[in-house]
PDB file of C-alpha atoms in Angstrom:
ATOM      1  CA  MET A  93     -51.244  71.267 -25.025  1.00  0.00           C
ATOM      2  CA  LYS A  94     -52.666  73.324 -27.847  1.00  0.00           C
ATOM      3  CA  LYS A  95     -49.360  73.057 -29.755  1.00  0.00           C
ATOM      4  CA  LEU A  96     -49.353  69.328 -29.220  1.00  0.00           C
ATOM      5  CA  LEU A  97     -52.864  68.982 -30.576  1.00  0.00           C
ATOM      6  CA  MET A  98     -51.865  71.097 -33.604  1.00  0.00           C
ATOM      7  CA  LEU A  99     -48.841  68.870 -34.225  1.00  0.00           C
ATOM      8  CA  ILE A 100     -50.987  65.758 -33.991  1.00  0.00           C
ATOM      9  CA  ALA A 101     -53.484  67.316 -36.422  1.00  0.00           C
ATOM     10  CA  VAL A 102     -50.733  68.202 -38.898  1.00  0.00           C
ATOM     11  CA  PHE A 103     -49.179  64.683 -38.764  1.00  0.00           C
ATOM     12  CA  GLY A 104     -52.628  63.148 -38.875  1.00  0.00           C
ATOM     13  CA  LEU A 105     -53.465  65.062 -42.051  1.00  0.00           C
ATOM     14  CA  ALA A 106     -50.084  64.128 -43.481  1.00  0.00           C
ATOM     15  CA  ALA A 107     -51.049  60.499 -43.119  1.00  0.00           C
ATOM     16  CA  CYS A 108     -53.949  61.107 -45.483  1.00  0.00           C
ATOM     17  CA  GLY A 109     -51.530  61.948 -48.255  1.00  0.00           C
ATOM     18  CA  GLU A 110     -51.458  59.791 -51.390  1.00  0.00           C
ATOM     19  CA  PRO A 111     -47.938  59.440 -52.760  1.00  0.00           C
ATOM     20  CA  ASP A 112     -47.623  58.146 -56.310  1.00  0.00           C
ATOM     21  CA  GLN A 113     -46.968  54.405 -56.148  1.00  0.00           C
ATOM     22  CA  VAL A 114     -46.916  53.639 -59.807  1.00  0.00           C
ATOM     23  CA  VAL A 115     -43.825  51.694 -60.884  1.00  0.00           C
ATOM     24  CA  VAL A 116     -42.104  53.560 -63.719  1.00  0.00           C
ATOM     25  CA  TYR A 117     -40.338  51.157 -66.098  1.00  0.00           C
ATOM     26  CA  LYS A 118     -36.934  52.298 -67.119  1.00  0.00           C
ATOM     27  CA  GLN A 119     -35.375  50.715 -70.195  1.00  0.00           C
ATOM     28  CA  GLY A 120     -31.976  49.200 -69.399  1.00  0.00           C
ATOM     29  CA  LYS A 121     -28.895  50.032 -71.382  1.00  0.00           C
ATOM     30  CA  TYR A 122     -26.681  47.378 -72.962  1.00  0.00           C
ATOM     31  CA  GLN A 123     -23.755  46.687 -70.705  1.00  0.00           C
ATOM     32  CA  GLY A 124     -21.753  44.342 -72.880  1.00  0.00           C
ATOM     33  CA  LYS A 125     -19.042  44.678 -75.503  1.00  0.00           C
ATOM     34  CA  PRO A 126     -19.662  46.612 -78.703  1.00  0.00           C
ATOM     35  CA  ASP A 127     -20.283  44.504 -81.813  1.00  0.00           C
ATOM     36  CA  THR A 128     -18.972  45.026 -85.292  1.00  0.00           C
ATOM     37  CA  ARG A 129     -21.311  45.298 -88.266  1.00  0.00           C
ATOM     38  CA  PRO A 130     -21.547  42.618 -90.957  1.00  0.00           C
ATOM     39  CA  TRP A 131     -20.762  45.005 -93.808  1.00  0.00           C
ATOM     40  CA  ASP A 132     -17.452  45.941 -92.170  1.00  0.00           C
ATOM     41  CA  ASN A 133     -16.103  42.521 -93.200  1.00  0.00           C
ATOM     42  CA  GLU A 134     -14.312  41.565 -96.353  1.00  0.00           C
ATOM     43  CA  PRO A 135     -16.398  39.242 -98.612  1.00  0.00           C
ATOM     44  CA  LEU A 136     -15.203  35.656 -98.542  1.00  0.00           C
ATOM     45  CA  GLY A 137     -13.995  35.816-102.113  1.00  0.00           C
ATOM     46  CA  LEU A 138     -15.030  32.231-102.776  1.00  0.00           C
ATOM     47  CA  ALA A 139     -16.911  31.154-105.891  1.00  0.00           C
ATOM     48  CA  GLY A 140     -20.633  31.489-105.326  1.00  0.00           C
ATOM     49  CA  SER A 141     -20.262  33.614-102.219  1.00  0.00           C
ATOM     50  CA  GLY A 142     -21.417  37.225-102.164  1.00  0.00           C
ATOM     51  CA  LYS A 143     -19.604  40.385-103.235  1.00  0.00           C
ATOM     52  CA  TRP A 144     -19.795  43.741-101.596  1.00  0.00           C
ATOM     53  CA  THR A 145     -17.564  46.676-100.783  1.00  0.00           C
ATOM     54  CA  LYS A 146     -16.117  46.530 -97.283  1.00  0.00           C
ATOM     55  CA  GLY A 147     -17.781  49.215 -95.101  1.00  0.00           C
ATOM     56  CA  ASP A 148     -20.548  49.987 -97.643  1.00  0.00           C
ATOM     57  CA  ARG A 149     -23.879  49.022 -96.116  1.00  0.00           C
ATOM     58  CA  ALA A 150     -25.830  49.527 -99.308  1.00  0.00           C
ATOM     59  CA  SER A 151     -23.740  47.046-101.288  1.00  0.00           C
ATOM     60  CA  TRP A 152     -23.957  44.485 -98.471  1.00  0.00           C
ATOM     61  CA  GLU A 153     -27.788  44.956 -98.418  1.00  0.00           C
ATOM     62  CA  ASN A 154     -27.821  44.311-102.151  1.00  0.00           C
ATOM     63  CA  GLN A 155     -25.933  41.103-101.638  1.00  0.00           C
ATOM     64  CA  ILE A 156     -28.360  40.044 -98.908  1.00  0.00           C
ATOM     65  CA  LYS A 157     -31.329  40.956-101.105  1.00  0.00           C
ATOM     66  CA  THR A 158     -29.972  38.781-103.898  1.00  0.00           C
ATOM     67  CA  ARG A 159     -29.594  35.974-101.485  1.00  0.00           C
ATOM     68  CA  GLN A 160     -33.132  36.488-100.192  1.00  0.00           C
ATOM     69  CA  MET A 161     -34.622  36.262-103.629  1.00  0.00           C
ATOM     70  CA  THR A 162     -33.158  32.788-104.081  1.00  0.00           C
ATOM     71  CA  GLN A 163     -35.777  31.727-101.508  1.00  0.00           C
ATOM     72  CA  ASN A 164     -38.549  32.723-103.908  1.00  0.00           C
ATOM     73  CA  GLU A 165     -38.850  29.642-106.034  1.00  0.00           C
ATOM     74  CA  ASP A 166     -41.987  31.078-107.677  1.00  0.00           C
ATOM     75  CA  LYS A 167     -39.726  33.496-109.490  1.00  0.00           C
ATOM     76  CA  ARG A 168     -37.591  30.652-110.785  1.00  0.00           C
ATOM     77  CA  ILE A 169     -40.549  28.458-111.807  1.00  0.00           C
ATOM     78  CA  TYR A 170     -42.853  31.011-113.456  1.00  0.00           C
ATOM     79  CA  GLN A 171     -40.390  33.250-115.258  1.00  0.00           C
TER      80      GLN A 171
ATOM     81  CA  MET B  65     -33.400  47.598 -95.150  1.00  0.00           C
ATOM     82  CA  ALA B  66     -36.159  46.924 -92.645  1.00  0.00           C
ATOM     83  CA  ARG B  67     -35.547  44.312 -89.991  1.00  0.00           C
ATOM     84  CA  MET B  68     -34.371  40.740 -90.239  1.00  0.00           C
ATOM     85  CA  LYS B  69     -37.252  38.325 -89.598  1.00  0.00           C
ATOM     86  CA  PHE B  70     -38.215  34.709 -89.943  1.00  0.00           C
ATOM     87  CA  LEU B  71     -41.498  33.669 -91.604  1.00  0.00           C
ATOM     88  CA  VAL B  72     -42.893  30.121 -91.497  1.00  0.00           C
ATOM     89  CA  ASP B  73     -45.420  28.900 -93.913  1.00  0.00           C
ATOM     90  CA  ALA B  74     -47.480  26.244 -92.082  1.00  0.00           C
ATOM     91  CA  GLU B  75     -48.941  25.045 -95.437  1.00  0.00           C
ATOM     92  CA  ARG B  76     -45.505  23.962 -96.589  1.00  0.00           C
ATOM     93  CA  CYS B  77     -43.710  22.759 -93.488  1.00  0.00           C
ATOM     94  CA  ILE B  78     -43.429  18.912 -93.692  1.00  0.00           C
ATOM     95  CA  GLU B  79     -41.842  18.506 -90.238  1.00  0.00           C
ATOM     96  CA  CYS B  80     -38.629  17.179 -91.690  1.00  0.00           C
ATOM     97  CA  ASN B  81     -36.569  18.951 -89.003  1.00  0.00           C
ATOM     98  CA  GLY B  82     -34.033  19.940 -91.660  1.00  0.00           C
ATOM     99  CA  CYS B  83     -33.898  23.465 -90.169  1.00  0.00           C
ATOM    100  CA  VAL B  84     -33.156  22.048 -86.724  1.00  0.00           C
ATOM    101  CA  THR B  85     -30.361  19.899 -88.089  1.00  0.00           C
ATOM    102  CA  ALA B  86     -28.920  22.700 -90.171  1.00  0.00           C
ATOM    103  CA  CYS B  87     -28.836  25.026 -87.169  1.00  0.00           C
ATOM    104  CA  LYS B  88     -27.209  22.383 -84.988  1.00  0.00           C
ATOM    105  CA  GLN B  89     -24.600  21.533 -87.617  1.00  0.00           C
ATOM    106  CA  GLU B  90     -23.815  25.075 -88.660  1.00  0.00           C
ATOM    107  CA  ASN B  91     -23.404  26.493 -85.154  1.00  0.00           C
ATOM    108  CA  GLU B  92     -22.190  23.338 -83.463  1.00  0.00           C
ATOM    109  CA  VAL B  93     -24.858  23.746 -80.815  1.00  0.00           C
ATOM    110  CA  PRO B  94     -24.182  21.558 -77.756  1.00  0.00           C
ATOM    111  CA  TRP B  95     -26.225  18.568 -76.748  1.00  0.00           C
ATOM    112  CA  GLY B  96     -29.388  19.606 -74.882  1.00  0.00           C
ATOM    113  CA  VAL B  97     -29.684  22.986 -76.476  1.00  0.00           C
ATOM    114  CA  ASN B  98     -32.076  23.556 -79.374  1.00  0.00           C
ATOM    115  CA  ARG B  99     -31.931  26.975 -80.894  1.00  0.00           C
ATOM    116  CA  ARG B 100     -34.677  25.975 -83.317  1.00  0.00           C
ATOM    117  CA  ARG B 101     -37.371  23.325 -83.126  1.00  0.00           C
ATOM    118  CA  VAL B 102     -40.378  22.161 -85.095  1.00  0.00           C
ATOM    119  CA  VAL B 103     -43.755  22.361 -83.312  1.00  0.00           C
ATOM    120  CA  THR B 104     -46.646  20.273 -84.654  1.00  0.00           C
ATOM    121  CA  ILE B 105     -50.285  20.757 -83.706  1.00  0.00           C
ATOM    122  CA  ASN B 106     -53.060  18.165 -84.279  1.00  0.00           C
ATOM    123  CA  ASP B 107     -50.316  15.576 -84.685  1.00  0.00           C
ATOM    124  CA  GLY B 108     -51.689  12.431 -86.386  1.00  0.00           C
ATOM    125  CA  ILE B 109     -55.052  13.937 -87.373  1.00  0.00           C
ATOM    126  CA  VAL B 110     -55.302  13.648 -91.144  1.00  0.00           C
ATOM    127  CA  GLY B 111     -55.818  17.008 -92.795  1.00  0.00           C
ATOM    128  CA  ALA B 112     -55.542  18.982 -89.636  1.00  0.00           C
ATOM    129  CA  GLU B 113     -51.877  18.546 -88.853  1.00  0.00           C
ATOM    130  CA  LYS B 114     -49.793  21.728 -89.110  1.00  0.00           C
ATOM    131  CA  SER B 115     -46.125  22.285 -88.300  1.00  0.00           C
ATOM    132  CA  ILE B 116     -44.112  25.361 -87.821  1.00  0.00           C
ATOM    133  CA  SER B 117     -40.480  25.929 -87.133  1.00  0.00           C
ATOM    134  CA  VAL B 118     -39.834  28.098 -84.069  1.00  0.00           C
ATOM    135  CA  ALA B 119     -36.747  29.932 -82.860  1.00  0.00           C
ATOM    136  CA  CYS B 120     -35.963  33.402 -81.564  1.00  0.00           C
ATOM    137  CA  MET B 121     -38.228  35.748 -83.590  1.00  0.00           C
ATOM    138  CA  HIS B 122     -35.939  38.744 -83.001  1.00  0.00           C
ATOM    139  CA  CYS B 123     -38.797  40.826 -81.631  1.00  0.00           C
ATOM    140  CA  SER B 124     -38.889  44.550 -82.350  1.00  0.00           C
ATOM    141  CA  ASP B 125     -39.822  45.084 -78.693  1.00  0.00           C
ATOM    142  CA  ALA B 126     -38.146  42.077 -77.176  1.00  0.00           C
ATOM    143  CA  PRO B 127     -39.422  40.995 -73.681  1.00  0.00           C
ATOM    144  CA  CYS B 128     -36.095  39.222 -72.975  1.00  0.00           C
ATOM    145  CA  MET B 129     -34.319  42.548 -73.393  1.00  0.00           C
ATOM    146  CA  ALA B 130     -36.795  44.223 -71.077  1.00  0.00           C
ATOM    147  CA  VAL B 131     -36.488  41.712 -68.165  1.00  0.00           C
ATOM    148  CA  CYS B 132     -32.729  41.010 -68.264  1.00  0.00           C
ATOM    149  CA  PRO B 133     -31.335  42.210 -64.918  1.00  0.00           C
ATOM    150  CA  VAL B 134     -27.785  42.567 -66.225  1.00  0.00           C
ATOM    151  CA  ASP B 135     -28.739  44.095 -69.645  1.00  0.00           C
ATOM    152  CA  VAL B 136     -26.823  41.719 -71.866  1.00  0.00           C
ATOM    153  CA  PHE B 137     -29.136  42.081 -74.836  1.00  0.00           C
ATOM    154  CA  TYR B 138     -28.672  44.450 -77.753  1.00  0.00           C
ATOM    155  CA  ARG B 139     -30.261  44.907 -81.160  1.00  0.00           C
ATOM    156  CA  THR B 140     -28.091  45.287 -84.268  1.00  0.00           C
ATOM    157  CA  ASP B 141     -28.779  47.803 -87.072  1.00  0.00           C
ATOM    158  CA  ASP B 142     -30.522  45.002 -88.965  1.00  0.00           C
ATOM    159  CA  GLY B 143     -32.926  44.316 -86.066  1.00  0.00           C
ATOM    160  CA  VAL B 144     -31.256  41.076 -84.881  1.00  0.00           C
ATOM    161  CA  VAL B 145     -31.501  40.558 -81.089  1.00  0.00           C
ATOM    162  CA  LEU B 146     -28.190  39.365 -79.755  1.00  0.00           C
ATOM    163  CA  HIS B 147     -26.572  39.039 -76.301  1.00  0.00           C
ATOM    164  CA  ASP B 148     -23.231  39.056 -74.584  1.00  0.00           C
ATOM    165  CA  LYS B 149     -22.582  35.722 -72.938  1.00  0.00           C
ATOM    166  CA  ASP B 150     -19.742  37.098 -70.810  1.00  0.00           C
ATOM    167  CA  LEU B 151     -22.217  39.074 -68.711  1.00  0.00           C
ATOM    168  CA  CYS B 152     -25.050  36.563 -68.629  1.00  0.00           C
ATOM    169  CA  ILE B 153     -25.726  35.230 -65.137  1.00  0.00           C
ATOM    170  CA  GLY B 154     -27.999  32.397 -66.266  1.00  0.00           C
ATOM    171  CA  CYS B 155     -30.956  33.556 -64.153  1.00  0.00           C
ATOM    172  CA  GLY B 156     -33.518  32.426 -66.699  1.00  0.00           C
ATOM    173  CA  TYR B 157     -35.752  35.510 -66.601  1.00  0.00           C
ATOM    174  CA  CYS B 158     -35.471  35.780 -70.357  1.00  0.00           C
ATOM    175  CA  PHE B 159     -36.751  32.234 -70.671  1.00  0.00           C
ATOM    176  CA  TYR B 160     -39.862  33.055 -68.679  1.00  0.00           C
ATOM    177  CA  ALA B 161     -40.455  36.258 -70.563  1.00  0.00           C
ATOM    178  CA  CYS B 162     -40.034  34.823 -74.086  1.00  0.00           C
ATOM    179  CA  PRO B 163     -43.351  33.711 -75.622  1.00  0.00           C
ATOM    180  CA  PHE B 164     -41.529  31.407 -78.009  1.00  0.00           C
ATOM    181  CA  GLY B 165     -39.253  29.642 -75.525  1.00  0.00           C
ATOM    182  CA  ALA B 166     -36.259  30.746 -77.499  1.00  0.00           C
ATOM    183  CA  PRO B 167     -33.646  31.140 -74.691  1.00  0.00           C
ATOM    184  CA  GLN B 168     -31.955  27.831 -73.937  1.00  0.00           C
ATOM    185  CA  PHE B 169     -29.764  26.921 -71.017  1.00  0.00           C
ATOM    186  CA  PRO B 170     -27.102  24.234 -71.212  1.00  0.00           C
ATOM    187  CA  GLN B 171     -27.744  21.552 -68.590  1.00  0.00           C
ATOM    188  CA  ALA B 172     -24.920  19.777 -66.833  1.00  0.00           C
ATOM    189  CA  GLY B 173     -24.753  17.534 -63.821  1.00  0.00           C
ATOM    190  CA  ALA B 174     -27.358  15.568 -61.975  1.00  0.00           C
ATOM    191  CA  PHE B 175     -29.180  18.747 -60.753  1.00  0.00           C
ATOM    192  CA  GLY B 176     -29.424  20.494 -64.046  1.00  0.00           C
ATOM    193  CA  LEU B 177     -26.918  23.240 -63.506  1.00  0.00           C
ATOM    194  CA  ARG B 178     -27.833  26.348 -65.440  1.00  0.00           C
ATOM    195  CA  GLY B 179     -25.297  27.816 -67.782  1.00  0.00           C
ATOM    196  CA  LYS B 180     -25.093  30.964 -69.908  1.00  0.00           C
ATOM    197  CA  MET B 181     -28.138  31.535 -72.016  1.00  0.00           C
ATOM    198  CA  ASP B 182     -27.932  30.381 -75.681  1.00  0.00           C
ATOM    199  CA  LYS B 183     -30.356  31.290 -78.409  1.00  0.00           C
ATOM    200  CA  CYS B 184     -30.750  31.749 -82.150  1.00  0.00           C
ATOM    201  CA  THR B 185     -28.478  34.560 -83.359  1.00  0.00           C
ATOM    202  CA  PHE B 186     -29.978  34.754 -86.890  1.00  0.00           C
ATOM    203  CA  CYS B 187     -26.515  33.412 -87.770  1.00  0.00           C
ATOM    204  CA  ALA B 188     -25.123  36.782 -86.906  1.00  0.00           C
ATOM    205  CA  GLY B 189     -22.630  35.756 -84.166  1.00  0.00           C
ATOM    206  CA  GLY B 190     -22.184  37.975 -81.212  1.00  0.00           C
ATOM    207  CA  PRO B 191     -20.087  40.754 -79.700  1.00  0.00           C
ATOM    208  CA  GLU B 192     -16.754  39.153 -80.492  1.00  0.00           C
ATOM    209  CA  PRO B 193     -14.571  39.882 -83.555  1.00  0.00           C
ATOM    210  CA  ASP B 194     -16.530  38.720 -86.628  1.00  0.00           C
ATOM    211  CA  LYS B 195     -15.689  35.271 -87.912  1.00  0.00           C
ATOM    212  CA  SER B 196     -13.230  34.664 -85.089  1.00  0.00           C
ATOM    213  CA  GLU B 197     -12.742  31.410 -83.293  1.00  0.00           C
ATOM    214  CA  THR B 198     -14.075  32.981 -80.007  1.00  0.00           C
ATOM    215  CA  GLU B 199     -17.230  34.143 -81.715  1.00  0.00           C
ATOM    216  CA  PHE B 200     -17.801  30.720 -83.250  1.00  0.00           C
ATOM    217  CA  ARG B 201     -17.270  28.975 -79.888  1.00  0.00           C
ATOM    218  CA  LYS B 202     -19.637  31.198 -77.993  1.00  0.00           C
ATOM    219  CA  TYR B 203     -22.314  32.095 -80.523  1.00  0.00           C
ATOM    220  CA  GLY B 204     -21.873  29.989 -83.612  1.00  0.00           C
ATOM    221  CA  ARG B 205     -21.197  30.958 -87.178  1.00  0.00           C
ATOM    222  CA  ASN B 206     -21.604  34.565 -88.413  1.00  0.00           C
ATOM    223  CA  ARG B 207     -23.200  34.033 -91.789  1.00  0.00           C
ATOM    224  CA  LEU B 208     -24.485  37.576 -92.148  1.00  0.00           C
ATOM    225  CA  ALA B 209     -20.819  38.727 -92.079  1.00  0.00           C
ATOM    226  CA  GLU B 210     -20.251  36.330 -94.992  1.00  0.00           C
ATOM    227  CA  GLY B 211     -23.098  37.820 -96.944  1.00  0.00           C
ATOM    228  CA  LYS B 212     -25.341  34.873 -96.315  1.00  0.00           C
ATOM    229  CA  LEU B 213     -28.693  34.211 -94.626  1.00  0.00           C
ATOM    230  CA  PRO B 214     -29.396  31.904 -91.688  1.00  0.00           C
ATOM    231  CA  ALA B 215     -28.606  28.272 -92.443  1.00  0.00           C
ATOM    232  CA  CYS B 216     -32.017  27.035 -91.380  1.00  0.00           C
ATOM    233  CA  ALA B 217     -33.907  29.199 -93.882  1.00  0.00           C
ATOM    234  CA  GLU B 218     -31.460  28.570 -96.714  1.00  0.00           C
ATOM    235  CA  MET B 219     -31.565  24.832 -96.092  1.00  0.00           C
ATOM    236  CA  CYS B 220     -35.368  24.500 -95.928  1.00  0.00           C
ATOM    237  CA  SER B 221     -36.235  22.125 -98.746  1.00  0.00           C
ATOM    238  CA  THR B 222     -39.854  23.226 -99.148  1.00  0.00           C
ATOM    239  CA  LYS B 223     -39.065  26.891 -98.531  1.00  0.00           C
ATOM    240  CA  ALA B 224     -41.530  26.859 -95.686  1.00  0.00           C
ATOM    241  CA  LEU B 225     -39.081  28.818 -93.572  1.00  0.00           C
ATOM    242  CA  LEU B 226     -38.053  32.161 -95.005  1.00  0.00           C
ATOM    243  CA  GLY B 227     -35.460  34.385 -93.426  1.00  0.00           C
ATOM    244  CA  GLY B 228     -34.292  37.852 -94.201  1.00  0.00           C
ATOM    245  CA  ASP B 229     -35.455  41.438 -94.512  1.00  0.00           C
ATOM    246  CA  GLY B 230     -39.106  41.523 -93.298  1.00  0.00           C
ATOM    247  CA  ASP B 231     -40.321  43.502 -96.325  1.00  0.00           C
ATOM    248  CA  VAL B 232     -38.720  41.130 -98.825  1.00  0.00           C
ATOM    249  CA  ILE B 233     -39.913  37.855 -97.253  1.00  0.00           C
ATOM    250  CA  ALA B 234     -43.408  39.333 -96.714  1.00  0.00           C
ATOM    251  CA  ASP B 235     -43.494  40.076-100.497  1.00  0.00           C
ATOM    252  CA  ILE B 236     -42.365  36.496-101.283  1.00  0.00           C
ATOM    253  CA  TYR B 237     -45.057  35.088 -98.993  1.00  0.00           C
ATOM    254  CA  ARG B 238     -47.804  37.381-100.294  1.00  0.00           C
ATOM    255  CA  GLU B 239     -47.031  36.465-103.878  1.00  0.00           C
ATOM    256  CA  ARG B 240     -46.993  32.755-102.956  1.00  0.00           C
ATOM    257  CA  VAL B 241     -50.360  32.920-101.172  1.00  0.00           C
ATOM    258  CA  LEU B 242     -51.973  34.795-104.016  1.00  0.00           C
ATOM    259  CA  ARG B 243     -50.689  32.281-106.524  1.00  0.00           C
ATOM    260  CA  ARG B 244     -51.789  29.232-104.683  1.00  0.00           C
ATOM    261  CA  GLY B 245     -55.091  30.881-103.743  1.00  0.00           C
ATOM    262  CA  LYS B 246     -55.070  29.645-100.168  1.00  0.00           C
ATOM    263  CA  GLY B 247     -54.110  31.398 -96.983  1.00  0.00           C
ATOM    264  CA  SER B 248     -55.286  34.955 -97.610  1.00  0.00           C
ATOM    265  CA  GLU B 249     -58.569  34.075 -95.957  1.00  0.00           C
ATOM    266  CA  VAL B 250     -56.967  33.629 -92.561  1.00  0.00           C
ATOM    267  CA  TRP B 251     -57.555  36.176 -89.875  1.00  0.00           C
ATOM    268  CA  GLY B 252     -55.025  38.991 -89.844  1.00  0.00           C
ATOM    269  CA  TRP B 253     -53.965  38.676 -93.468  1.00  0.00           C
ATOM    270  CA  GLY B 254     -55.105  42.197 -94.325  1.00  0.00           C
ATOM    271  CA  THR B 255     -53.390  43.657 -91.318  1.00  0.00           C
ATOM    272  CA  ALA B 256     -50.127  41.863 -91.999  1.00  0.00           C
ATOM    273  CA  TYR B 257     -49.872  41.990 -95.742  1.00  0.00           C
ATOM    274  CA  GLY B 258     -52.371  44.637 -96.907  1.00  0.00           C
ATOM    275  CA  PRO B 259     -54.513  44.333 -99.988  1.00  0.00           C
ATOM    276  CA  GLY B 260     -51.515  43.257-102.083  1.00  0.00           C
ATOM    277  CA  LYS B 261     -49.725  44.851-104.978  1.00  0.00           C
ATOM    278  CA  PRO B 262     -51.858  46.640-107.609  1.00  0.00           C
ATOM    279  CA  GLY B 263     -53.060  44.089-110.113  1.00  0.00           C
ATOM    280  CA  ALA B 264     -52.331  41.086-107.854  1.00  0.00           C
ATOM    281  CA  GLN B 265     -55.580  39.150-107.599  1.00  0.00           C
ATOM    282  CA  PRO B 266     -56.262  35.860-105.899  1.00  0.00           C
ATOM    283  CA  PRO B 267     -57.531  33.064-108.141  1.00  0.00           C
ATOM    284  CA  ALA B 268     -61.273  32.874-108.860  1.00  0.00           C
ATOM    285  CA  GLY B 269     -63.343  31.512-106.076  1.00  0.00           C
ATOM    286  CA  GLN B 270     -61.031  32.773-103.386  1.00  0.00           C
ATOM    287  CA  PRO B 271     -61.921  35.668-101.142  1.00  0.00           C
ATOM    288  CA  GLN B 272     -60.171  38.942-101.928  1.00  0.00           C
ATOM    289  CA  PRO B 273     -57.813  39.917 -99.130  1.00  0.00           C
ATOM    290  CA  THR B 274     -59.041  43.100 -97.524  1.00  0.00           C
ATOM    291  CA  GLY B 275     -57.696  45.629 -95.063  1.00  0.00           C
ATOM    292  CA  ALA B 276     -54.798  47.990 -94.975  1.00  0.00           C
ATOM    293  CA  ARG B 277     -51.315  47.897 -93.653  1.00  0.00           C
ATOM    294  CA  SER B 278     -51.240  48.816 -90.051  1.00  0.00           C
TER     295      SER B 278
END
């Protein structure tokens, strides 16, 4: 009887426990196919299209930057 | 390079929908799907009407990427958010998560059957061989691989829509606002663009932009 009471007390106390119920967000990992990078392509080689060295990120970025600055018409008007 | 971003100047947008048309034409986007659209507020109220062109904003911490149950999203080295259509299950979680309504779902049949998600790719294609027929069919044209910028931004006749490296287009916009003397008074200017370059002053009578880069 005494053992039974002790067991009930132990289980009863266990019921007072407070397990952590906070949801932990875990960032998913991309499951799809790998993609190639834009600077790993050959330039089109057409008149007016950009020029960069295949595989050289810096030269591709220069090309993109030149292209971006054509959006700044203030530069074209006020210079 | 920082990250590829779009920036829309509401003072310049004339709601011509040229960006929408350019996107549709360049990427051969199917009927019913709009990767880009022009939103107008205070429509018809003289002096209060403003329009902006909205598409995927290629978020730095993209909610679509966080909620996707099959993890089809990835971010390129230039900060463009893309996805693999082969794995997409068309559940629509990304549509609910996106604050811009960027993810689109092709509708077919009387009951609106949901297809694979389609969205703006910043004209950067997808995870198929660059400039291939497969890539074009699934994701549209890969202009970045051709050394070009998105068609919508490059086609914008008033240059209201700017696209490219966030730092560069922010500089263009800052210079524009300081020159026209309007826009720097809006809330958040200082946080977004800082006090401006040394020596750059707004025209007389305009408030000096304050604050620092966050």
